[in-house]
Every structure is written in structure tokens, then in C-alpha cells.
PDB file of C-alpha atoms in Angstrom:
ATOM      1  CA  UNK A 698       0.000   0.000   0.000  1.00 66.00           C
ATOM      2  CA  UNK A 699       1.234   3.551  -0.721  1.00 78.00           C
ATOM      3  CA  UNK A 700       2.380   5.430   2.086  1.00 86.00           C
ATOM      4  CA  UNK A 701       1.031   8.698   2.994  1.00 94.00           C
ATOM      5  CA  UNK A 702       3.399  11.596   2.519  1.00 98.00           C
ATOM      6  CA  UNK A 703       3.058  15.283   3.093  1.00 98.00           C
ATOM      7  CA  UNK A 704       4.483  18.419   1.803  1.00 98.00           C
ATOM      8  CA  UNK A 705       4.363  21.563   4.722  1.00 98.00           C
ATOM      9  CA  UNK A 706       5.362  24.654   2.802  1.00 97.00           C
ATOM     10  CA  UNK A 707       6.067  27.504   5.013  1.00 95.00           C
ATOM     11  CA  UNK A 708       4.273  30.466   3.887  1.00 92.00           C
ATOM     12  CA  UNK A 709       3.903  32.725   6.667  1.00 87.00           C
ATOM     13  CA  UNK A 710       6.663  35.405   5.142  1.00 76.00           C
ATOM     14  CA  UNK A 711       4.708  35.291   1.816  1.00 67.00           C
ATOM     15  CA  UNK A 712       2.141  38.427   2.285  1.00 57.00           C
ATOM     16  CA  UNK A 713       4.608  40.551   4.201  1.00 56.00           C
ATOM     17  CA  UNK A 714       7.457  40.235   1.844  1.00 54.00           C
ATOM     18  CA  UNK A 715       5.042  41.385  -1.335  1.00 54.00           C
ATOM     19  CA  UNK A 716       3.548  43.565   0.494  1.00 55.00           C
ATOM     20  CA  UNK A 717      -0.091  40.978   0.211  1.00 58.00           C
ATOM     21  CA  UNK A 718      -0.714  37.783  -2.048  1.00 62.00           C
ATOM     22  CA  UNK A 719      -2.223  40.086  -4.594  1.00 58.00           C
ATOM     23  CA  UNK A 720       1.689  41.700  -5.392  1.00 58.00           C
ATOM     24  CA  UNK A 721       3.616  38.148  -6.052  1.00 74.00           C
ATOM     25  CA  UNK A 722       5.295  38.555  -8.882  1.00 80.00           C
ATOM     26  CA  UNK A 723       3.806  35.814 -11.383  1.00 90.00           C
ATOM     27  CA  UNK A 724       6.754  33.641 -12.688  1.00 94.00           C
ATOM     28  CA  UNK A 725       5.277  31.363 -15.146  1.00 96.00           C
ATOM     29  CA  UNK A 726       3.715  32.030 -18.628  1.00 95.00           C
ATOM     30  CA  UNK A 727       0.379  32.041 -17.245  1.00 94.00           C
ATOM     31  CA  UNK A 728       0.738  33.675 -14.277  1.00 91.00           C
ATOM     32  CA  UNK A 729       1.884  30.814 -12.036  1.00 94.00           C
ATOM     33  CA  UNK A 730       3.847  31.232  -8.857  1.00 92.00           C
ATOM     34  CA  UNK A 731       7.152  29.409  -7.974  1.00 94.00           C
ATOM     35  CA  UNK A 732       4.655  27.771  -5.019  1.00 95.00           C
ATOM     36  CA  UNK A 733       2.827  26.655  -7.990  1.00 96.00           C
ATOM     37  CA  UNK A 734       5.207  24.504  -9.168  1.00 97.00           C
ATOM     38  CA  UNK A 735       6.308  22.799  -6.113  1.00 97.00           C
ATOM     39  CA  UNK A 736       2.790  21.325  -5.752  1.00 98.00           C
ATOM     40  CA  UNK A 737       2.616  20.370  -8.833  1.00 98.00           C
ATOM     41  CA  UNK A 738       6.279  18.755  -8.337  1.00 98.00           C
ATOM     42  CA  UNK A 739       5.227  16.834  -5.180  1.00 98.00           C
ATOM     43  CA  UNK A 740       2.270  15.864  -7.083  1.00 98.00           C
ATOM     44  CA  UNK A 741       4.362  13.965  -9.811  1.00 97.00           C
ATOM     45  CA  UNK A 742       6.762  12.653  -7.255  1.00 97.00           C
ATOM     46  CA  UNK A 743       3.894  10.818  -5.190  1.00 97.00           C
ATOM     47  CA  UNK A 744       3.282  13.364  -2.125  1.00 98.00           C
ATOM     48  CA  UNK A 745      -0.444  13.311  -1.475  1.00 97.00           C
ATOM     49  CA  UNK A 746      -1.372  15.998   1.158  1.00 98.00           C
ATOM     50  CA  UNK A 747      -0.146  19.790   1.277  1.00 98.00           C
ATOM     51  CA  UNK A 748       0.044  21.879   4.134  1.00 98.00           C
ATOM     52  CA  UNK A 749       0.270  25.547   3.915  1.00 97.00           C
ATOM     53  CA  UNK A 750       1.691  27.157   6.824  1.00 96.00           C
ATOM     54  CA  UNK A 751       0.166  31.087   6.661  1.00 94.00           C
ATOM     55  CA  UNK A 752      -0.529  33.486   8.559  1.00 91.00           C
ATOM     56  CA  UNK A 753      -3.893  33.380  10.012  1.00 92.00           C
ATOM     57  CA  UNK A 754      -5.151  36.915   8.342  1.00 89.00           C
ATOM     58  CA  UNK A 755      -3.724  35.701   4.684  1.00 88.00           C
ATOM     59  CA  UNK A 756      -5.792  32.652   4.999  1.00 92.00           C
ATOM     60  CA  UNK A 757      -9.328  33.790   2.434  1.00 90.00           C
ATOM     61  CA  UNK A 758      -6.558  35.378   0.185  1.00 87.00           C
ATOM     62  CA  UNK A 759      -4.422  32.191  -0.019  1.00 89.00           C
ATOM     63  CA  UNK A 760      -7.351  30.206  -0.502  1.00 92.00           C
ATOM     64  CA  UNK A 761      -8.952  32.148  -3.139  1.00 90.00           C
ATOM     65  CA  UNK A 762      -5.479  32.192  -5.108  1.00 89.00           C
ATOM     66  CA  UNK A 763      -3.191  29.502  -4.437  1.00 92.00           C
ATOM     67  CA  UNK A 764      -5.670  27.297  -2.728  1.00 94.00           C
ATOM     68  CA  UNK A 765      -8.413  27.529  -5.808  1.00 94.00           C
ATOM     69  CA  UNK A 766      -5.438  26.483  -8.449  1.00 94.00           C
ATOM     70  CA  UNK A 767      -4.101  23.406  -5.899  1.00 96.00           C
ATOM     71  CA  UNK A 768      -6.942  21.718  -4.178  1.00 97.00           C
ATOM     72  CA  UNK A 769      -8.824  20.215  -7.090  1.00 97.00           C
ATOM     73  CA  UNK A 770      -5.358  17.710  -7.401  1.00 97.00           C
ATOM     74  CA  UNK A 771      -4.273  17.170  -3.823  1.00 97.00           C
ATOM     75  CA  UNK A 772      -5.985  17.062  -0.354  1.00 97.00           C
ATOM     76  CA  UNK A 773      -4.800  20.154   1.148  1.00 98.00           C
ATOM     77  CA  UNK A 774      -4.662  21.715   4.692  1.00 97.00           C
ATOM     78  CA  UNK A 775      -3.962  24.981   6.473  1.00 97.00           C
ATOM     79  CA  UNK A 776      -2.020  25.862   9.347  1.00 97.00           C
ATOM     80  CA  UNK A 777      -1.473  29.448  11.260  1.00 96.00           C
ATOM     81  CA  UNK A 778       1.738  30.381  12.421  1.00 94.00           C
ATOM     82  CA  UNK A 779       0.573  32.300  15.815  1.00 91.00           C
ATOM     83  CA  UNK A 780       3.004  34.177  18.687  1.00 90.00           C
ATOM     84  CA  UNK A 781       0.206  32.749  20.916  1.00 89.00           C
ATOM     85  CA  UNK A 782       1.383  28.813  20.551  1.00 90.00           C
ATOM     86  CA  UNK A 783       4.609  28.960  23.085  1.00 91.00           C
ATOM     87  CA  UNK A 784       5.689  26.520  25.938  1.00 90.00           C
ATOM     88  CA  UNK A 785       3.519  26.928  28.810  1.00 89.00           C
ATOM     89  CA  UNK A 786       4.990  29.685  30.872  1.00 90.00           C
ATOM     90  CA  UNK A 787       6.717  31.639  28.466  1.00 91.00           C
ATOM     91  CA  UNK A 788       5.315  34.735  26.717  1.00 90.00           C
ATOM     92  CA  UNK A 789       6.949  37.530  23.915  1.00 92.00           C
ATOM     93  CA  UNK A 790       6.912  41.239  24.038  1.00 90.00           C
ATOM     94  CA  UNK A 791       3.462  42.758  23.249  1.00 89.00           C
ATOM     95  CA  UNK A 792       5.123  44.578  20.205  1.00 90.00           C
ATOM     96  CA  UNK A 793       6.854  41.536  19.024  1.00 90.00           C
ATOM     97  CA  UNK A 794       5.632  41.160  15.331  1.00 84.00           C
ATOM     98  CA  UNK A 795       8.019  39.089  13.221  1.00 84.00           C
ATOM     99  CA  UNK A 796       7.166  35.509  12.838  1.00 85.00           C
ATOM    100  CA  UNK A 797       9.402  33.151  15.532  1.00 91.00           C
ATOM    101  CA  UNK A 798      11.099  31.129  12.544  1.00 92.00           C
ATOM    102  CA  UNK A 799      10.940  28.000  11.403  1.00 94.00           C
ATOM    103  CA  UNK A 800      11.499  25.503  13.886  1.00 96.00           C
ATOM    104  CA  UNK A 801       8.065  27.236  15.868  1.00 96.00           C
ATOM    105  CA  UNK A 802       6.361  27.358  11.735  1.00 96.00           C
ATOM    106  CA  UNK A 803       7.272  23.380  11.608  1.00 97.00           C
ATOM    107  CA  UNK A 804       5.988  22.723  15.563  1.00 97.00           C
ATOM    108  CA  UNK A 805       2.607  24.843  14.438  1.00 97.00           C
ATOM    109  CA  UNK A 806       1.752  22.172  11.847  1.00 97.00           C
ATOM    110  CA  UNK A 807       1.982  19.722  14.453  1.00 97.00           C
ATOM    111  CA  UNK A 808      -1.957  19.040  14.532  1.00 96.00           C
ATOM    112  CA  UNK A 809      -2.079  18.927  11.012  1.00 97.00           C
ATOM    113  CA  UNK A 810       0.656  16.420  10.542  1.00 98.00           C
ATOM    114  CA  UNK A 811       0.961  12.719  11.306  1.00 97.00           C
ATOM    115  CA  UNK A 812       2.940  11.345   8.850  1.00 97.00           C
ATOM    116  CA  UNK A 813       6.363  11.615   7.479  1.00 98.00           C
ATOM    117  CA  UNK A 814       6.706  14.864   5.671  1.00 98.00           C
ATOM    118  CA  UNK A 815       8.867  16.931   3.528  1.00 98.00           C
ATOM    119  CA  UNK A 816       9.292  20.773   4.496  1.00 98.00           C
ATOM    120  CA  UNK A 817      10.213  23.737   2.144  1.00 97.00           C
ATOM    121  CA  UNK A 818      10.039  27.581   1.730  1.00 94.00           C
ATOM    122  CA  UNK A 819       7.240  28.658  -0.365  1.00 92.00           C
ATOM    123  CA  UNK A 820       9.423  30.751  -2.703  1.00 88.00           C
ATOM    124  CA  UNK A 821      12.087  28.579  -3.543  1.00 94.00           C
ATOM    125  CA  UNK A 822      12.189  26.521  -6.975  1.00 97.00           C
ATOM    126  CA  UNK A 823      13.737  23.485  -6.197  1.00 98.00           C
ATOM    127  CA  UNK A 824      13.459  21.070  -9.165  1.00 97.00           C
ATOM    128  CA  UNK A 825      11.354  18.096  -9.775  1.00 97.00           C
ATOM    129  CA  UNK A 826      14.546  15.550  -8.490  1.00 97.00           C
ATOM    130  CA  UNK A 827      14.744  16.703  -5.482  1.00 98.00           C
ATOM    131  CA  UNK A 828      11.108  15.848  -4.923  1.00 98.00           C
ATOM    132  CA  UNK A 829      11.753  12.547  -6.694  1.00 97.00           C
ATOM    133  CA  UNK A 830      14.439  11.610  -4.305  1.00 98.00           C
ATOM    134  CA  UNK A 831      12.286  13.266  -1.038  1.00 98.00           C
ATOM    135  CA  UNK A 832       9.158  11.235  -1.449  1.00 98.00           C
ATOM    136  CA  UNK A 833      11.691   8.078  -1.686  1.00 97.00           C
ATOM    137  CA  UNK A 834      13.442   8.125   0.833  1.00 98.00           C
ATOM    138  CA  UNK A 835      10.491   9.284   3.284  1.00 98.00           C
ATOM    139  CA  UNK A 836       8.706   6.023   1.942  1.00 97.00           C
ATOM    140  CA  UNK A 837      11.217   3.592   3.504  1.00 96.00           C
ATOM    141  CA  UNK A 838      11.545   5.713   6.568  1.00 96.00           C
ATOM    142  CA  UNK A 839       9.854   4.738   9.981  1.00 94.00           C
ATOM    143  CA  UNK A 840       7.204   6.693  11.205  1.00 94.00           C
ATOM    144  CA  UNK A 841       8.607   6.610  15.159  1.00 93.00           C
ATOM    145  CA  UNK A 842      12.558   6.953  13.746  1.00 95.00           C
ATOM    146  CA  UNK A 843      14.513  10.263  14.512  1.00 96.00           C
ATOM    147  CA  UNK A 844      16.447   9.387  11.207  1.00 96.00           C
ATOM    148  CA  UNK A 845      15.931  12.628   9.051  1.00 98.00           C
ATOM    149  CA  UNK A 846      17.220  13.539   5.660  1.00 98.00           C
ATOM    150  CA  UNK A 847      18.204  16.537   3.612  1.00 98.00           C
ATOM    151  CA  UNK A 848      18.414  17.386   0.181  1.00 98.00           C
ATOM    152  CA  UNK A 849      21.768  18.902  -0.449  1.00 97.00           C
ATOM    153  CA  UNK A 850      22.510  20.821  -3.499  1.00 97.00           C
ATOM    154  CA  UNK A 851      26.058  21.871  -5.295  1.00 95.00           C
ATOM    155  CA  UNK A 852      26.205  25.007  -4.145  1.00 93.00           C
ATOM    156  CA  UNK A 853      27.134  26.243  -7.653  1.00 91.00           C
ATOM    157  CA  UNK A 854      22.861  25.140  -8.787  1.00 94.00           C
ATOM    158  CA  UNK A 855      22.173  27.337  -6.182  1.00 94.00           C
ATOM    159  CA  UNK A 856      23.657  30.918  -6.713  1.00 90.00           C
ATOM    160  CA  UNK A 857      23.240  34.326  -7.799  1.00 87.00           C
ATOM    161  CA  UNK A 858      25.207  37.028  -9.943  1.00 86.00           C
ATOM    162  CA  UNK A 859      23.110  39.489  -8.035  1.00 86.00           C
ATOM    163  CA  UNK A 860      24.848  39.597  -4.922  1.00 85.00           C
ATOM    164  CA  UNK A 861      25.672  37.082  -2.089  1.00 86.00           C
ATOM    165  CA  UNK A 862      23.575  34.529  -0.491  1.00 87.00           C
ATOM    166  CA  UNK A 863      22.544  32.700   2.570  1.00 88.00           C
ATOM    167  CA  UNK A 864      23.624  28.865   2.751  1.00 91.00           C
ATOM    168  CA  UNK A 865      23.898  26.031   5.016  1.00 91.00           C
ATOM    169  CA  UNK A 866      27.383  24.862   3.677  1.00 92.00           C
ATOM    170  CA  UNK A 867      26.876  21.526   4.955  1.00 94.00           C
ATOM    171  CA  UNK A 868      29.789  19.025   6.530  1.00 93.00           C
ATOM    172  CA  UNK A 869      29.241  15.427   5.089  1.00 95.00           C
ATOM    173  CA  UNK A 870      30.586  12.346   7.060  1.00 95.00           C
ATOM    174  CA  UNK A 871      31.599   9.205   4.575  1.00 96.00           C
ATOM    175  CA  UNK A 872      28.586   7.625   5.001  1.00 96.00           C
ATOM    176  CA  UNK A 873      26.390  10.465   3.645  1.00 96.00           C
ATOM    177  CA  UNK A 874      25.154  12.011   6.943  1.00 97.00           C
ATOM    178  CA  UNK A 875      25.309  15.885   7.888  1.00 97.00           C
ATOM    179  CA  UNK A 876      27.673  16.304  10.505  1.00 95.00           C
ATOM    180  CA  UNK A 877      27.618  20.288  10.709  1.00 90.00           C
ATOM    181  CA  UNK A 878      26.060  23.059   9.485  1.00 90.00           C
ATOM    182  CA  UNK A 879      27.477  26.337   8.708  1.00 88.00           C
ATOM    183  CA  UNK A 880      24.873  29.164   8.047  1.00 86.00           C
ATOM    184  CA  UNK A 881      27.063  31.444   5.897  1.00 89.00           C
ATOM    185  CA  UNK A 882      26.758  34.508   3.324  1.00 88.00           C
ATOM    186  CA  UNK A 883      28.362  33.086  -0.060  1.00 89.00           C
ATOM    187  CA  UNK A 884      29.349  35.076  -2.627  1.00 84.00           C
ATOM    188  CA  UNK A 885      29.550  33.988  -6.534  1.00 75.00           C
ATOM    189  CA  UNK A 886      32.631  35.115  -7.701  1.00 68.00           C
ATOM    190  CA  UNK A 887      35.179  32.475  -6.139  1.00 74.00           C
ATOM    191  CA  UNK A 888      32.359  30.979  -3.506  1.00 82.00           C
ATOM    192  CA  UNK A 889      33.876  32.360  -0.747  1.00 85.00           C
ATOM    193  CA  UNK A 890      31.593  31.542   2.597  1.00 85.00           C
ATOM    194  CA  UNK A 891      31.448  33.979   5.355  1.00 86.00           C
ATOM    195  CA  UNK A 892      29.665  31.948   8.553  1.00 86.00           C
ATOM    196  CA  UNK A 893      27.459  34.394   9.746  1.00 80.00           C
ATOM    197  CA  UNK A 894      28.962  33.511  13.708  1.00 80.00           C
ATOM    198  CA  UNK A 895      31.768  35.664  12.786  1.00 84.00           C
ATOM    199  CA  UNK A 896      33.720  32.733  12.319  1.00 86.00           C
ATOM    200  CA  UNK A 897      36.915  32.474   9.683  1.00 91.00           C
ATOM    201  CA  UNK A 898      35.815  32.986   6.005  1.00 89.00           C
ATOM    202  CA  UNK A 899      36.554  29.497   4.122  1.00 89.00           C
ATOM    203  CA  UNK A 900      36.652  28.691   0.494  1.00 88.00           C
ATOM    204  CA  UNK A 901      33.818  26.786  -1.133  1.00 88.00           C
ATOM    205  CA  UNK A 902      33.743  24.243  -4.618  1.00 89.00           C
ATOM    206  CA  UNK A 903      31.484  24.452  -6.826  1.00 90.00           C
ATOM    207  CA  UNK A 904      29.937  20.644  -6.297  1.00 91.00           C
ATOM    208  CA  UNK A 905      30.074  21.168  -2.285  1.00 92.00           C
ATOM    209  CA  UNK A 906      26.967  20.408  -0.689  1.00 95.00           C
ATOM    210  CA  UNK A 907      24.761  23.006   0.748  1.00 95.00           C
ATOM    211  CA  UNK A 908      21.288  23.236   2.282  1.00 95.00           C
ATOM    212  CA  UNK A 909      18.543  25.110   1.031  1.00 96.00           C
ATOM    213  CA  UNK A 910      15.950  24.138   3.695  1.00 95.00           C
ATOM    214  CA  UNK A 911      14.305  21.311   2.150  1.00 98.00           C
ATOM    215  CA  UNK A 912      14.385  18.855   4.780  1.00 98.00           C
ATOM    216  CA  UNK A 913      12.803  15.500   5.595  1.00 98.00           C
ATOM    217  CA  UNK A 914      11.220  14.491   8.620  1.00 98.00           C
ATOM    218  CA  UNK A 915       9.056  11.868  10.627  1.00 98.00           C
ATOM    219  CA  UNK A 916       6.619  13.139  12.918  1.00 98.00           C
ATOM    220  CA  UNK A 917       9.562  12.563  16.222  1.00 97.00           C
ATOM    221  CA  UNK A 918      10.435  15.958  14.809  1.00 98.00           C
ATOM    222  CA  UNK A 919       7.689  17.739  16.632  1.00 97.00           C
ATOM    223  CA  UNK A 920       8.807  16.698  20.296  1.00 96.00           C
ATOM    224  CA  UNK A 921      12.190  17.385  19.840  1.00 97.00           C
ATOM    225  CA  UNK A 922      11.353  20.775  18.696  1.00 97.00           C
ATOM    226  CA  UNK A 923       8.677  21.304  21.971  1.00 96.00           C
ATOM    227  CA  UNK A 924      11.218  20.283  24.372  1.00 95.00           C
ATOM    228  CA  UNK A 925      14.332  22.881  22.738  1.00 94.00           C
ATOM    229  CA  UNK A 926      11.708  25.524  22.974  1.00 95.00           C
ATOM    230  CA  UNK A 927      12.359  26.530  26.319  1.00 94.00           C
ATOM    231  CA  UNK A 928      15.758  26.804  25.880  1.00 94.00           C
ATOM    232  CA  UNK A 929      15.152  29.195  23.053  1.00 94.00           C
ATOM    233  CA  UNK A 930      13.509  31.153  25.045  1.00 94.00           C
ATOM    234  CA  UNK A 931      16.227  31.120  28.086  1.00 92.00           C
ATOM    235  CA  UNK A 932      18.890  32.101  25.829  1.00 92.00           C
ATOM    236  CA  UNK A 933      16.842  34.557  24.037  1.00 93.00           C
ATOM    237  CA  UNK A 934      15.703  36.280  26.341  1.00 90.00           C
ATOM    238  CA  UNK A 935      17.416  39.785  26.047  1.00 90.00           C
ATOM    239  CA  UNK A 936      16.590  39.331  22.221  1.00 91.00           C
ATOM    240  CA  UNK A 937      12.742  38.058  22.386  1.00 92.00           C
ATOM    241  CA  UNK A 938      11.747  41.062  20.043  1.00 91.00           C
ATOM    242  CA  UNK A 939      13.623  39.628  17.212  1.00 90.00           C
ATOM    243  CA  UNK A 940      15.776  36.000  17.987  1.00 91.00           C
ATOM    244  CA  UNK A 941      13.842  33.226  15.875  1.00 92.00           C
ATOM    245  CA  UNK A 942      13.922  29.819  16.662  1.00 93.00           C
ATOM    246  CA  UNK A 943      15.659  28.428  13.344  1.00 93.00           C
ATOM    247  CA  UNK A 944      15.266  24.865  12.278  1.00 93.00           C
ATOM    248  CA  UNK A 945      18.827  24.227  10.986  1.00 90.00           C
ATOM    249  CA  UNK A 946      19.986  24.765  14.758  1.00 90.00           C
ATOM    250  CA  UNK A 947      17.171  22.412  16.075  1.00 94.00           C
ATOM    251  CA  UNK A 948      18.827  19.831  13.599  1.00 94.00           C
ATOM    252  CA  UNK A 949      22.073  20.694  14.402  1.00 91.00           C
ATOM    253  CA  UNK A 950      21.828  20.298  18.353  1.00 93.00           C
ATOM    254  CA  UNK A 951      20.523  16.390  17.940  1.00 96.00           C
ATOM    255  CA  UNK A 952      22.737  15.613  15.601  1.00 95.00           C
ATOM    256  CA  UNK A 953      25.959  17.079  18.567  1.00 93.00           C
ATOM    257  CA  UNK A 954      24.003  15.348  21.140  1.00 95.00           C
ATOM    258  CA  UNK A 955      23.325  11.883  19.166  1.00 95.00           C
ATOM    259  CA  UNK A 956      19.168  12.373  19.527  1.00 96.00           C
ATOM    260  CA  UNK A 957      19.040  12.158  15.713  1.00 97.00           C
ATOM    261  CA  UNK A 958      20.661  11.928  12.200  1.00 97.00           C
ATOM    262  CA  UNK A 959      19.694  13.153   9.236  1.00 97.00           C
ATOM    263  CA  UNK A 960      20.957  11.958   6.021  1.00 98.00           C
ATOM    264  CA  UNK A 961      22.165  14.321   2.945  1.00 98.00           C
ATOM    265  CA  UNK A 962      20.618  13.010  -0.523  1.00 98.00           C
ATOM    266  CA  UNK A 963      22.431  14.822  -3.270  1.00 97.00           C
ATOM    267  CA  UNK A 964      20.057  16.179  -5.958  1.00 97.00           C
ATOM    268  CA  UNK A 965      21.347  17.648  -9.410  1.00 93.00           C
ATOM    269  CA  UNK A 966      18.087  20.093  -9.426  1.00 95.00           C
ATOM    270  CA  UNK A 967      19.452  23.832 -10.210  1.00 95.00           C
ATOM    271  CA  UNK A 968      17.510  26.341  -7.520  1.00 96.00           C
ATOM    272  CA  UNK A 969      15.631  29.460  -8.371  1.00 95.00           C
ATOM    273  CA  UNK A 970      14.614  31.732  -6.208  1.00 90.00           C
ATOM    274  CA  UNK A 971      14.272  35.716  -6.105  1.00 87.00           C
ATOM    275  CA  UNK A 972      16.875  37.081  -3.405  1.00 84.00           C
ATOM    276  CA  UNK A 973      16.866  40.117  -5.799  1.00 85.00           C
ATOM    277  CA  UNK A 974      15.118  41.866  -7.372  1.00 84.00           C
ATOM    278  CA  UNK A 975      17.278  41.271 -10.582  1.00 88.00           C
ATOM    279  CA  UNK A 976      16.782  37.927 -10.146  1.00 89.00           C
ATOM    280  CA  UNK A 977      13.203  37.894 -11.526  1.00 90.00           C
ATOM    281  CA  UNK A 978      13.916  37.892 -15.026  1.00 93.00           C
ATOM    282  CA  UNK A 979      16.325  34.910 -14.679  1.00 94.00           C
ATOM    283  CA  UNK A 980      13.981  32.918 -12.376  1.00 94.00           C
ATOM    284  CA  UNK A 981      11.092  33.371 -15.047  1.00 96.00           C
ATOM    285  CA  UNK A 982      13.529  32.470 -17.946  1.00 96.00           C
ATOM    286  CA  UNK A 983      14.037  29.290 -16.206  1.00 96.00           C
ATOM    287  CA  UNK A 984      10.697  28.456 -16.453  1.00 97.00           C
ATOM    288  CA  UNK A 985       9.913  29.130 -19.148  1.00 97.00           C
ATOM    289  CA  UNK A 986      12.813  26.822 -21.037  1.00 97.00           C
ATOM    290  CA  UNK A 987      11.414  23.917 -18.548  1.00 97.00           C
ATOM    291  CA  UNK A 988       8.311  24.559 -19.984  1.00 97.00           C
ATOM    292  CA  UNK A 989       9.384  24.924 -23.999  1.00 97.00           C
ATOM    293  CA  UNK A 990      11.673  21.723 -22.994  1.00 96.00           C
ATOM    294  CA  UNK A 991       7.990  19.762 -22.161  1.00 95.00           C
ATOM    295  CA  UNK A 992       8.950  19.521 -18.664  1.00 95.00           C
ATOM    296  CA  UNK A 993       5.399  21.799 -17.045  1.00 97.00           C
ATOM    297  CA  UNK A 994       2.403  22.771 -19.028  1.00 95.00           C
ATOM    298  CA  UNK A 995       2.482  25.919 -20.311  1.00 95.00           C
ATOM    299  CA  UNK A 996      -0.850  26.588 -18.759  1.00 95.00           C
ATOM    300  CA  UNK A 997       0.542  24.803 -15.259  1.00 96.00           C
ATOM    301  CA  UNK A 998      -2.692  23.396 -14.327  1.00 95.00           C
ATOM    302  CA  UNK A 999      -4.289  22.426 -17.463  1.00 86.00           C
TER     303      UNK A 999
END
């Protein structure tokens, strides 16, 4: 029997980076967004439930976009990321606005989810492999395991001539499993990564592995991330206006205290994504030779 697999997509940034749903920039031929085309990715690869982690007051205007285009092909769901759902005891500034990242986006899907389950960023492109290889691997995994995986990407597929970039430059032991993860700005010209801890600047090739946040998980994930909350907030807690619990260092603190593992699957999927403005016209280039190359519809949902 097939095994049920869902897709989370987190977005809760979508509205306030575009200013509202309505401004997305359209990045297919017919108006499609890059969200779009993930769904219709998982789709293909076998997923067969969505979850669309939002902010509560986006919710009609997702619904009558997004939602209208993706629910006819896939059972889909909807989850709020709230300031309100916090370990018991612990409360946030009154003017604390800014979402709490995505370690408390993944824990608010927790309701929603009971199955294994692949997360992403709604406005990433990440390539119909990399769901390929997700969907596989969370197949054979065990529902109770704390084994995790991660698709890593050359870091070269994943760049910009725009300007630098945000990357988990990931350290890969010789059996394929992450053993650190360096959040670092990376520029194009010779890959040079700057950890953002301050740490040493280091040299990156262009076929070393990096994360872009698509990560695998069994539902385990949720209790790990309820018990590190308080922590968050007990090292946070002269930065509670703006410190955001981040799921990379949720990952990163099992894996140093053997609680977990998560497993890198290399994908040879180029990412898209907009980090500039400039990028736009690249990103919808893209596309558009997938789609002239047979790969999408040129009316996506057709």
C-alpha cells in the first residue's frame, strides 16, 4: 500500500514580503507562482497531502489564489503560524511582530501532521529531483525513527550574480550524513563563505553540498522541537523582540548530542529563487525553457 506523505510549505513570510498575495510577482507564462510549481512537483513525485503554513489573516486570500489552483489535485490543509502557541509559561513582548522562525512554523503544523513529511520555503524553486528523491526516501523511513534527511545541493545550482547569499554549507561524514552546518553569506565570484557567527571565512567548490531548507522528517520531529523551545527562550531572552527559533539549529543540536541523524541526498536540481530583485527575469527564464523543454504545461494546471 502507498504510504502517505506530506508536503508543509512555510508560507507565513509570503504576504509581508510582497507587500499581500495580490503583489507576487507571477513567474510562469500564465501567471503561475514558484509555489505553484512545487505542488505540482510533489504531485508527480507521489506526495499526497499539502500543508500551507500562513498566517492566520492571509488565509481567504491564499485560498482564493493559491488554494483555488491546488486543491482540485491534492488534499490540502492549512495551518497558522501564531506568537500565541509557546511553551507553557513563556510569553513575547506585546510589540513583538516578526514571525518566531521555522522551527516554531514546523511545531505549528503539528496538529495537522501525522505522517512523514517533507518541508520547504514557499518561494524557492527546487526542481522536480529533489522531490523525486524526497518522497523516496520518506517512503522507507519509519514513522517513530529520529532518522531525518536533507536534500543537499552543489552550491554552484544554487547561486546568484546578483549579490551574495545565505547557505547552510553543509559538513558530510563518509557515510552520507550531515555532521555540521554552517549558516554562511556566499558570494559567486570564487564561492567564498562567510559563517554568519563571525567565524573564519573558508573557500567553497562548486559541487560542495549546501542546504537550502528542504528537509525531511518523521513526525519525532515535533517533540524534539517542543522540548528545545524553552531553551530558546532562556537564551533569548534579552533578544525576544527579534531572535527566531531556526530549524537548521534544532537539527544541528541532535545531531551534537546523538538524539538524531539526518541523512544528505544529493540532488542535481538547479535552484531558483528571487533574493533580488534582478533575479526575476532569470527565475522566469528558467521556467519558461522547462516549460518549452515539455517539462510543465504551459498553462501549469491544465
Amino acid at each position: 500500500m502507498k504510504k502517505d506523505i506530506t508536503l508543509v510549505i512555510l508560507a507565513a513570510g509570503m504576504g509581508s514580503r510582497f507587500g499581500g498575495l495580490k503583489q507576487i510577482e507571477p513567474m510562469g507564462p500564465n501567471g503561475e507562482f514558484i509555489i505553484d510549481y512545487s505542488v505540482y512537483d510533489a504531485i508527480k513525485a507521489g506526495f499526497n497531502k499539502i500543508v500551507f503554513l500562513i498566517k492566520r489573516e492571509d488565509y481567504d486570500l491564499f485560498k482564493e489564489t493559491i488554494g483555488a489552483r491546488v486543491e482540485p489535485y491534492i488534499k490540502t490543509e492549512y495551518a497558522f503560524q501564531e506568537l500565541n502557541n509557546l511553551p507553557l509559561g513563556y510569553t513575547l513582548p506585546s510589540d513583538r511582530v516578526k514571525p518566531l522562525g521555522t522551527a516554531h512554523a514546523v511545531l505549528c503544523c503539528k496538529e495537522k501532521v501525522h505522517e512523514n513529511f517533507a518541508m520547504i520555503n514557499s518561494d524557492d524553486f527546487y526542481g522536480r529531483d529533489a522531490f523525486i528523491k524526497a518522497y523516496e526516501y520518506l517512503s522507507k523511513v519509519d514513522e517513530s525513527s529520529s532518522e531525518y534527511g536533507m536534500i543537499g545541493y552543489k552550491v554552484a545550482n544554487t547561486l546568484t550574480e546578483n549579490g551574495s547569499v545565505k547557505r547552510g554549507v553543509c559538513n558530510v561524514d563518509n557515510n552520507g550524513y550531515l555532521t555540521n552546518l554552517t549558516e554562511s553569506k556566499v558570494v559567486n565570484n570564487e564561492i567564498i563563505a562567510s559563517p554568519l557567527d563571525g567565524s573564519k571565512a573558508f573557500a567553497v567548490k562548486d559541487d560542495d553540498t549546501v542546504s537550502m531548507n528542504f528537509l525531511l522528517f518523521t513526525p519525532s520531529i515535533f517533540n524534539y522541537i517542543e522540548e528545545g523551545f524553552p531553551e530558546f527562550f532562556d537564551n533569548n531572552k534579552d533578544n525576544l523582540l527579534t531572535a527566531e527559533y531556526l530549524i537548521p539549529d534544532v537539527l544541528s543540536n541532535l545531531i551534537k548530542n546523538n538524539k538524531a541523524s539526518t541523512k544528505v541526498i544529493p540532488t542535481s536540481a538547479n535552484w531558483y529563487g528571487v533574493t533580488y530583485k534582478e533575479d526575476t527575469p532569470g527565475v522566469k527564464k528558467a521556467i519558461q525553457n522547462l516549460v518549452d523543454n515539455h517539462e510543465y504545461n504551459d498553462n501549469l494546471w491544465d
